[in-house]
Structures are given as C-alpha cells and as structure tokens.
Short mmCIF file of C-alpha atoms and ligand atoms in Angstrom, two decimals:
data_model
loop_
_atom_site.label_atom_id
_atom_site.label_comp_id
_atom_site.label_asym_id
_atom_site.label_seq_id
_atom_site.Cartn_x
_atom_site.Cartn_y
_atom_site.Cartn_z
CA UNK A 1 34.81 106.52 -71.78
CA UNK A 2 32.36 106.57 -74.81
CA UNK A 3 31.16 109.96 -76.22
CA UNK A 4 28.37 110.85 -78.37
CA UNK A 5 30.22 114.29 -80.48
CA UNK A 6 34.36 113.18 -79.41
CA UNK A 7 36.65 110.67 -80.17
CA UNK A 8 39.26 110.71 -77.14
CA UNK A 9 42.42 108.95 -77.70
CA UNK A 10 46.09 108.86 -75.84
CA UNK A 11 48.83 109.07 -77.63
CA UNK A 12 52.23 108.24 -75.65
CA UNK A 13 51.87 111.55 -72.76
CA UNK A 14 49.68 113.55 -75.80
CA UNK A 15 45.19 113.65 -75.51
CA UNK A 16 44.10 113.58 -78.81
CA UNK A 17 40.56 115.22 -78.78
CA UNK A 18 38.50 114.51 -82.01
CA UNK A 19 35.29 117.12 -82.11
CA UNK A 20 32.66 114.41 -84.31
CA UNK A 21 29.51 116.00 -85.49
CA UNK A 22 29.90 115.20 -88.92
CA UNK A 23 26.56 115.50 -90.07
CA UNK A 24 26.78 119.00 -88.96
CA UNK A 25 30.27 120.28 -89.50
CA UNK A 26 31.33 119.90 -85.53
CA UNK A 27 28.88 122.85 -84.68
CA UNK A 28 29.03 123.45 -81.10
CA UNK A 29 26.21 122.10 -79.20
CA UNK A 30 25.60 121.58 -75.88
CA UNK A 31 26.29 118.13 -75.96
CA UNK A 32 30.11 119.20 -77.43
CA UNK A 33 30.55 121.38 -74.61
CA UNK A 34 29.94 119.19 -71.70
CA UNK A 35 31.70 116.50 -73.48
CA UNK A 36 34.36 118.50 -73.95
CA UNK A 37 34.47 119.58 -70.38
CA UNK A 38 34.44 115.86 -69.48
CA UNK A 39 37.57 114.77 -71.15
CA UNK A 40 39.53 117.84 -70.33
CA UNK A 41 38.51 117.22 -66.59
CA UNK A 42 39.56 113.39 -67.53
CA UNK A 43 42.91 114.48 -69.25
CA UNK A 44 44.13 117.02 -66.82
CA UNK A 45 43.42 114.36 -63.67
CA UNK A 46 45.53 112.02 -65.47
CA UNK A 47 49.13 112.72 -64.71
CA UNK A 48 50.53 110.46 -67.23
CA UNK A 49 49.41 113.13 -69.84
CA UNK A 50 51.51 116.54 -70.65
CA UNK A 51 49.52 118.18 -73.39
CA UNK A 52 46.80 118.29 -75.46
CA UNK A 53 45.78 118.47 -79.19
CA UNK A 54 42.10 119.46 -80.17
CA UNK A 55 40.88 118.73 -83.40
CA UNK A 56 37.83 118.29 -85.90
CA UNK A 57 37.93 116.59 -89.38
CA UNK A 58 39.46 117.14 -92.71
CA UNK A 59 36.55 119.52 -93.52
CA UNK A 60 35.58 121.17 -90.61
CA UNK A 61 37.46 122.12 -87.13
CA UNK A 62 33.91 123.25 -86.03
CA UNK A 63 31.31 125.53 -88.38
CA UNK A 64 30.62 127.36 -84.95
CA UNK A 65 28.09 127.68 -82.36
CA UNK A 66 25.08 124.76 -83.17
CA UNK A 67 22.58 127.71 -85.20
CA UNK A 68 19.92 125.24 -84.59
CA UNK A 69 19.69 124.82 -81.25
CA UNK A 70 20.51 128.85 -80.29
CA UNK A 71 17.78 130.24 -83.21
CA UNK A 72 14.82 129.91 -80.50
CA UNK A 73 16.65 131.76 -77.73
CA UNK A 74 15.32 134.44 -76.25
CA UNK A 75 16.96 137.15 -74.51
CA UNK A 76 15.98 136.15 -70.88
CA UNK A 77 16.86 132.83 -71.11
CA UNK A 78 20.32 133.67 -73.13
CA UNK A 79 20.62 136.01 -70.08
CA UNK A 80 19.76 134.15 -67.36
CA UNK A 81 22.06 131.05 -68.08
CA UNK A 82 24.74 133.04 -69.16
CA UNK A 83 25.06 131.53 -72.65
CA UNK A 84 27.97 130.28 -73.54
CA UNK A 85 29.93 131.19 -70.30
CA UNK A 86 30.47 127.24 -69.76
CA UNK A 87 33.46 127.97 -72.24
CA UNK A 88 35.59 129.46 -69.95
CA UNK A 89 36.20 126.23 -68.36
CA UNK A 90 37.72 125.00 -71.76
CA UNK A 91 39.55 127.99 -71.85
CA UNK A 92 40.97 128.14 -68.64
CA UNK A 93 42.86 124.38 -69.09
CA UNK A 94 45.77 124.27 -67.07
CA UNK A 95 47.64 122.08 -69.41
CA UNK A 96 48.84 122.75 -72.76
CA UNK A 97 46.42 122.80 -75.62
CA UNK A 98 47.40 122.67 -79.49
CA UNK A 99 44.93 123.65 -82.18
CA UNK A 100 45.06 121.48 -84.70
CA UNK A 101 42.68 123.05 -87.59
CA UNK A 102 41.54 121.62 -90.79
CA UNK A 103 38.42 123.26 -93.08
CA UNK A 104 36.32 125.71 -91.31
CA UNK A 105 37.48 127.16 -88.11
CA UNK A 106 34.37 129.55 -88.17
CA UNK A 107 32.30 131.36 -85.33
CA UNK A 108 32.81 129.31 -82.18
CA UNK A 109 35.18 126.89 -84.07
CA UNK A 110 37.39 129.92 -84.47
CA UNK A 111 36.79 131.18 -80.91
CA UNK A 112 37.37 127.20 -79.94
CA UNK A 113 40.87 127.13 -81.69
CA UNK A 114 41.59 131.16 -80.22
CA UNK A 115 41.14 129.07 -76.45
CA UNK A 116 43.77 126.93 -77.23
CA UNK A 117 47.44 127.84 -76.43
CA UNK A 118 48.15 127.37 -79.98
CA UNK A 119 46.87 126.91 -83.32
CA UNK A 120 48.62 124.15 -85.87
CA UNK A 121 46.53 125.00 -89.37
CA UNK A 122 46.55 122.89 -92.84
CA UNK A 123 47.02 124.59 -95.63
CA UNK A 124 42.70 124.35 -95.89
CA UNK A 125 42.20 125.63 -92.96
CA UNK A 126 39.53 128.47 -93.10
CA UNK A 127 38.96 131.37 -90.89
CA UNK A 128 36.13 133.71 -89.87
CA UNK A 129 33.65 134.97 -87.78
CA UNK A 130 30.36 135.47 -90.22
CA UNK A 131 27.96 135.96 -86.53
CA UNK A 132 27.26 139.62 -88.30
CA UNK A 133 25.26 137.36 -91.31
CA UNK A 134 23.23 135.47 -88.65
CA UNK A 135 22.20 139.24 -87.39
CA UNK A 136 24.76 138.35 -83.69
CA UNK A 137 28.17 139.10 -82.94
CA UNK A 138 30.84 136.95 -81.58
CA UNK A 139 29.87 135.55 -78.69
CA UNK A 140 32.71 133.25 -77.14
CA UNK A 141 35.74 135.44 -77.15
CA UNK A 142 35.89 136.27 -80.31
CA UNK A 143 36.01 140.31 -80.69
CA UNK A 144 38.49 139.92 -77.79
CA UNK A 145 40.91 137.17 -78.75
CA UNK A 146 40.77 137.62 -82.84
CA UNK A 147 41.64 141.36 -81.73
CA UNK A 148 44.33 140.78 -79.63
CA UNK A 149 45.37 138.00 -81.92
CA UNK A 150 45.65 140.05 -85.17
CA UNK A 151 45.04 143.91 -84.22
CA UNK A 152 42.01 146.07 -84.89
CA UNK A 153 42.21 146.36 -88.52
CA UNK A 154 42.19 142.76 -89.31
CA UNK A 155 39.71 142.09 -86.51
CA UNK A 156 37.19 144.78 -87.81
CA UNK A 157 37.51 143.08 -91.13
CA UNK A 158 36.67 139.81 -90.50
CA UNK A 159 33.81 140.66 -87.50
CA UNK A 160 31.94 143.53 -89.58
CA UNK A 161 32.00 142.05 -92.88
CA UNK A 162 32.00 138.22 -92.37
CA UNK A 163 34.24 136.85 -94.60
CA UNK A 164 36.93 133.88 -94.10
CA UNK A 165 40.55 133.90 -94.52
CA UNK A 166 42.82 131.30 -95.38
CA UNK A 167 45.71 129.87 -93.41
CA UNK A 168 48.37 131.76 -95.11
CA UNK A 169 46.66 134.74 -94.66
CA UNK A 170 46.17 133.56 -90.66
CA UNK A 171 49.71 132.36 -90.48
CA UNK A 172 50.92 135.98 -91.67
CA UNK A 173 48.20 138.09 -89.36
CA UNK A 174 50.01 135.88 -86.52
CA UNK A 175 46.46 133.54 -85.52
CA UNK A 176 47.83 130.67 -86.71
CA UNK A 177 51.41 129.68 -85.49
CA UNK A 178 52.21 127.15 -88.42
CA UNK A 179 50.73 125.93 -91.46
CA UNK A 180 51.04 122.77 -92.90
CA UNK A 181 50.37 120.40 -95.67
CA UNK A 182 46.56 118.77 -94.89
CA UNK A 183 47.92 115.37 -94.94
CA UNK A 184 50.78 116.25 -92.15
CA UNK A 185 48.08 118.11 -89.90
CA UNK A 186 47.55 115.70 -87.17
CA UNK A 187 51.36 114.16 -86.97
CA UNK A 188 52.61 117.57 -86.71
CA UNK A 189 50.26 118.84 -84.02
CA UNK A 190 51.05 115.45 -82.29
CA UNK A 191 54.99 116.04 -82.53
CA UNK A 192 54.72 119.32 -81.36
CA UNK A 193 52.51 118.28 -78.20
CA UNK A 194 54.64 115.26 -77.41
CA UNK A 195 57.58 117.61 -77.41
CA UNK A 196 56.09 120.02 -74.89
CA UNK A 197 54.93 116.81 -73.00
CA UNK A 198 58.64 115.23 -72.79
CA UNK A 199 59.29 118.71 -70.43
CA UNK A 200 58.91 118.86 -66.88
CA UNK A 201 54.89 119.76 -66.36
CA UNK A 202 55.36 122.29 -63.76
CA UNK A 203 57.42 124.09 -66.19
CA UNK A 204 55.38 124.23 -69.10
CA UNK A 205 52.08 125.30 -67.00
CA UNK A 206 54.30 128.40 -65.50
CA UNK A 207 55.44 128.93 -69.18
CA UNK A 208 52.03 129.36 -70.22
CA UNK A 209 50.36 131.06 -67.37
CA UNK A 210 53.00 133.68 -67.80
CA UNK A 211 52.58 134.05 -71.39
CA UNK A 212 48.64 134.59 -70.94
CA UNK A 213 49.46 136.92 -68.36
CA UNK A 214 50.80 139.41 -70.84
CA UNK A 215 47.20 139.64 -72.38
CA UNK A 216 45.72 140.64 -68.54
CA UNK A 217 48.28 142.80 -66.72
CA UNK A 218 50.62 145.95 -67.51
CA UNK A 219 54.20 145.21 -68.41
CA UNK A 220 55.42 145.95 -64.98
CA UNK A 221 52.96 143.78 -63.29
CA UNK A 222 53.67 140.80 -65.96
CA UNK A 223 57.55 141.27 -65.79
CA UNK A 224 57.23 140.82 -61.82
CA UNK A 225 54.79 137.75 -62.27
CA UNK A 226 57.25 136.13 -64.88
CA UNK A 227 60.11 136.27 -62.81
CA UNK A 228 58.24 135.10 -59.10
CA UNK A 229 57.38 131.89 -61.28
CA UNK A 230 61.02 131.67 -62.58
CA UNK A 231 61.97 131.86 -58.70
CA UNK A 232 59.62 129.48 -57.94
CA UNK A 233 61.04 127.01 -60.80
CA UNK A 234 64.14 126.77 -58.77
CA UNK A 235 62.06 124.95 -56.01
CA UNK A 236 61.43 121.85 -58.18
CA UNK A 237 63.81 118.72 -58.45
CA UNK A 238 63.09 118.85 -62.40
CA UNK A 239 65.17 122.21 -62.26
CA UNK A 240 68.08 120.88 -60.04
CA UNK A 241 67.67 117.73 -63.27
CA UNK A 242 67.19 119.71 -66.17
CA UNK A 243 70.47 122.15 -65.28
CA UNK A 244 72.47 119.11 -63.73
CA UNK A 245 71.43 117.17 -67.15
CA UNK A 246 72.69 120.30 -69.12
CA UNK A 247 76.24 120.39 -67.31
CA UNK A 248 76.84 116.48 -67.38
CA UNK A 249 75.84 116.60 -71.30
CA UNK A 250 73.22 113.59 -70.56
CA UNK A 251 69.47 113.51 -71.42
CA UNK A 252 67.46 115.35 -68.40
CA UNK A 253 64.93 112.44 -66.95
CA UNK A 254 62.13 114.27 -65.43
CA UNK A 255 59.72 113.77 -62.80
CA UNK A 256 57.29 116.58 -62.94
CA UNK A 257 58.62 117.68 -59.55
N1 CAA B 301 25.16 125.10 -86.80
C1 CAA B 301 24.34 124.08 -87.10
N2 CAA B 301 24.45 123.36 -88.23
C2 CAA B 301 25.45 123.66 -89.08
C3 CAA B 301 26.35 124.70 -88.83
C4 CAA B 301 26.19 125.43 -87.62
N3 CAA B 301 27.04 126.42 -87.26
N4 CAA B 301 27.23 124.78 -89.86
C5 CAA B 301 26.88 123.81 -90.72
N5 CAA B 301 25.82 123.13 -90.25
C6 CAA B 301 25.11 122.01 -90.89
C7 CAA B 301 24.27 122.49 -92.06
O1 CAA B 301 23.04 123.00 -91.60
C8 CAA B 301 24.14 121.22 -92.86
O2 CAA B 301 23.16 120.42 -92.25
P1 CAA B 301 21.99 119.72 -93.15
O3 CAA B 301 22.75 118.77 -94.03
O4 CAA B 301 21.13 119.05 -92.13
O5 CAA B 301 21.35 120.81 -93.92
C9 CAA B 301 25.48 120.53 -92.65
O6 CAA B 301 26.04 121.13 -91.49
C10 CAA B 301 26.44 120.77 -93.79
O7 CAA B 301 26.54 122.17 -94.02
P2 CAA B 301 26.37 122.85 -95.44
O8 CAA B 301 25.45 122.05 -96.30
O9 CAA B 301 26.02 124.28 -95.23
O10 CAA B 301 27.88 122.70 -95.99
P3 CAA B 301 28.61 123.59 -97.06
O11 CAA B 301 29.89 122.88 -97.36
O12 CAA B 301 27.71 123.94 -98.20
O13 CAA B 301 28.95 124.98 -96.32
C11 CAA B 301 29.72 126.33 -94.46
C12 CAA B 301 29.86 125.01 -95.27
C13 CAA B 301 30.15 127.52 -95.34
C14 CAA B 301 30.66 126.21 -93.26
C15 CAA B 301 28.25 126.52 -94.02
O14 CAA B 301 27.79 125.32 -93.41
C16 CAA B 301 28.04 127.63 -93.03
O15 CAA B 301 28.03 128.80 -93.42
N6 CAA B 301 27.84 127.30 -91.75
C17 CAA B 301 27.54 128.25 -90.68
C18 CAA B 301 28.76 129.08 -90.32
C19 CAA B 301 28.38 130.10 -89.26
O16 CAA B 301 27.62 130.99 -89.47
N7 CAA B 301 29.00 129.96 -88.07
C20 CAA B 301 28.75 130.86 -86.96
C21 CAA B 301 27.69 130.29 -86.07
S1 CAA B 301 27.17 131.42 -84.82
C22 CAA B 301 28.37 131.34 -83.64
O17 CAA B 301 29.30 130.58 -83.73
C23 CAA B 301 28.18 132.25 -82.48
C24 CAA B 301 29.34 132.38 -81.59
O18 CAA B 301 29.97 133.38 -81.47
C25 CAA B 301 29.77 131.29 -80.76
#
C-alpha cells in the first residue's frame, strides 16, 4: 500500500515504519496519524510479522505535533474532537514497537517515541518538549510518560523550560534504552526487533502487557497479573517447545501457539 507521509517496508518478521515529511521535519499531521494507524492495523493483521521499528530520518524522528495545522484551533473544536486522542490507538499496539530515533525527537515526536515499547537513539538524537514556547503544554502523553520515564525533576526541567537533551543525557535519565553510532541506527533497531520477533508472539505480547502494567496498577495487583499470564504461558505449545528445546540442547522452532 502507497502512503503519502510513510515508507512501510518488511524486513524478514520486522515492519519497518519510515515517518516522511521531510519538508517539514516529520511534524505530526493528521495525515501521519491515520497513516500511521493504517499500517499498524496492516502490520498487526499480518501474522508473519513479530515486531515493529518506527522511525523518521537522519535529521528528524518527528519536530512534533504539525504547528501549522493546530495554530487556528479553537478551544471548542480542540474539545469537541478530542484532539489528539486518535493516539492512543498507536499507543495501545499489541505488538512490539522499537523507537528508533535520529535528530529531533521533540513535542509529539518525543511523545511518539515515549508510545513505543522502546527507544533505540543515535548518538544525534535530540530530546524535548519546547510546547511551553508555543504558549501549550504537552499534549500526547508527554507530562505523563517523560515523568514516569525520568522522574519529576528531569521532567519539570525539560516541560517548564523547553530545552532539548541529548541522547547521552536520555540514555543516563533512563528514556532512551541504547545509544548508538548514527550510521548503526537503523541495523541495530532492526537486530533488536528481529530478535524479539524470532520468540514465540504470545510470549512477547504477555511480556509487554505485564511490563506496562507496572505503570497502571499497585505492586500487589501487578505481581498477581504477572504471574496469571505466566500460568497462562504454560497453556501454549511454544512453552511445551521452548522448555523441551532447552532440555534436548536444540534450537526451539516456534509456532506462535
Ligand atoms: N510543525 C510544523 N512545521 C514544522 C515543525 C512543526 N512542529 N517543525 C519544523 N517544521 C517545519 C518548519 O516550519 C520549516 O518549514 P518551512 O521550510 O516551510 O519554513 C521546516 O520544517 C524546517 O524547519 P526549520 O527551518 O525550523 O529547521 P531548523 O533546522 O532551523 O530547526 C527545529 C529545527 C529546532 C526542530 C525547529 O524546526 C523547531 O523548533 N520546530 C518546532 C519544534 C516544536 O515546537 N515542537 C512542538 C510542537 S507542539 C506539539 O508537539 C504539541 C504536542 O504535545 C503534541
């Protein structure tokens, strides 16, 4: 399927997903998000896929929300279609999503790469959530996810004053998972997805769903939840294969069963 703003390819069981608004840094129109929406729908139906890897260009992940097309909103209208609530769907992917950021992860690029399971950063990779200069706030996530990401202090920082920070400063505020050399972005992100792919699906999604868990439930209530889906694990042939795989010292070949 063609797209105006993505480039979709397959790699092996990976989705690549290419955000490609050059002419405007990969700011987040509507057109992005219902493409978006599209080949996530597209990549999750296919069941020869196991994860996913979102990423812009060499200069930009995304410069945020599309300024142009929001600066006319009014309230009622912001209101009444519940801006930017169509991002929860991207959110809410069932599969696996890696980050893979390059340039300016700003605004909604930052809240954008904060929705993915993961974020894979270059060693360009920029930071920050300058809403406050536009006279707004965050408004996909990000005073929620940036502060659960990397505490009040840091959060407080960025929001209030507006400034970026680089990936090493990310990697060590625990955003950003890895960083890595610009020109070993996208093969690294790729590795890393293809890895989690090669695992049996039903097992990564329950890895994942329990690990966002932790950010909506009391430790109790998470600790209970983690271990009902490790019960349930023991229902699928890929455990009976993985454990049988382990014992025999062969490679495990699973089915996603
Ligand atoms: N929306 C619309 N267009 C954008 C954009 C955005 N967020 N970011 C960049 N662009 C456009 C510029 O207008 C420019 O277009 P023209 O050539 O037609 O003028 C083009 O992309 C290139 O940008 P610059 O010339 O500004 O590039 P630069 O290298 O000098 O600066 C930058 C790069 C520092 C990222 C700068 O573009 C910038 O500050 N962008 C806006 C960042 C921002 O404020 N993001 C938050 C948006 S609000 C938001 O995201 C709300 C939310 O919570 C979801």
């Amino acid at each position: 399927m063609a797209y105006e703003t993505l480039i979709v390819e397959t790699h092996g069981a990976v989705g690549l997903v290419r955000i490609n608004r050059p002419q405007a840094l990969n700011a987040l129109n509507s057109t992005v998000l219902s493409e978006l929406k599209q080949a996530y729908a597209a990549l999750h139906l296919d069941d020869a896929i196991g994860a996913i890897v979102l990423t812009g260009s060499e200069k930009a992940f995304a410069a945020g929300a599309d300024i142009k097309e929001m600066q006319s909103l009014d309230f009622v209208d912001a209101y009444k279609n519940d801006f930017f609530s169509g991002w929860a769907e991207i959110a809410n992917a069932r599969k696996p999503v890696i980050a893979a950021v390059s340039g300016f992860a700003l605004g909604g690029g930052c809240e954008v790469a904060m929705m993915c399971d993961f974020i894979i950063a270059s060693e360009t990779a920029k930071f920050g959530q300058p809403e406050i200069t536009l006279s707004v706030i965050p408004g996909m996530g990000g005073s929620q996810r940036l502060t659960r990401a990397v505490g009040k202090a840091k959060a407080m920082d960025l929001i209030l004053t507006g400034r970026m920070m680089d990936a090493a400063e990310a990697e060590r505020s625990g955003l950003v998972a890895r960083v890595v050399p610009a020109d070993k972005l996208l093969d690294e992100a790729l590795a890393a997805a293809a890895k989690i792919a090669s695992y049996s699906g039903p097992a990564v999604m329950m890895a994942k769903e329990a690990v966002n868990r932790a950010f909506e439930t009391t430790l109790e209530e998470g600790l209970r939840f983690e271990r009902r889906l490790f019960h349930s694990l023991f229902a699928t042939e890929d455990q009976k294969e993985g454990m049988a795989a382990f014992v025999a010292k062969r490679k495990p070949a699973f089915k996603n069963r």
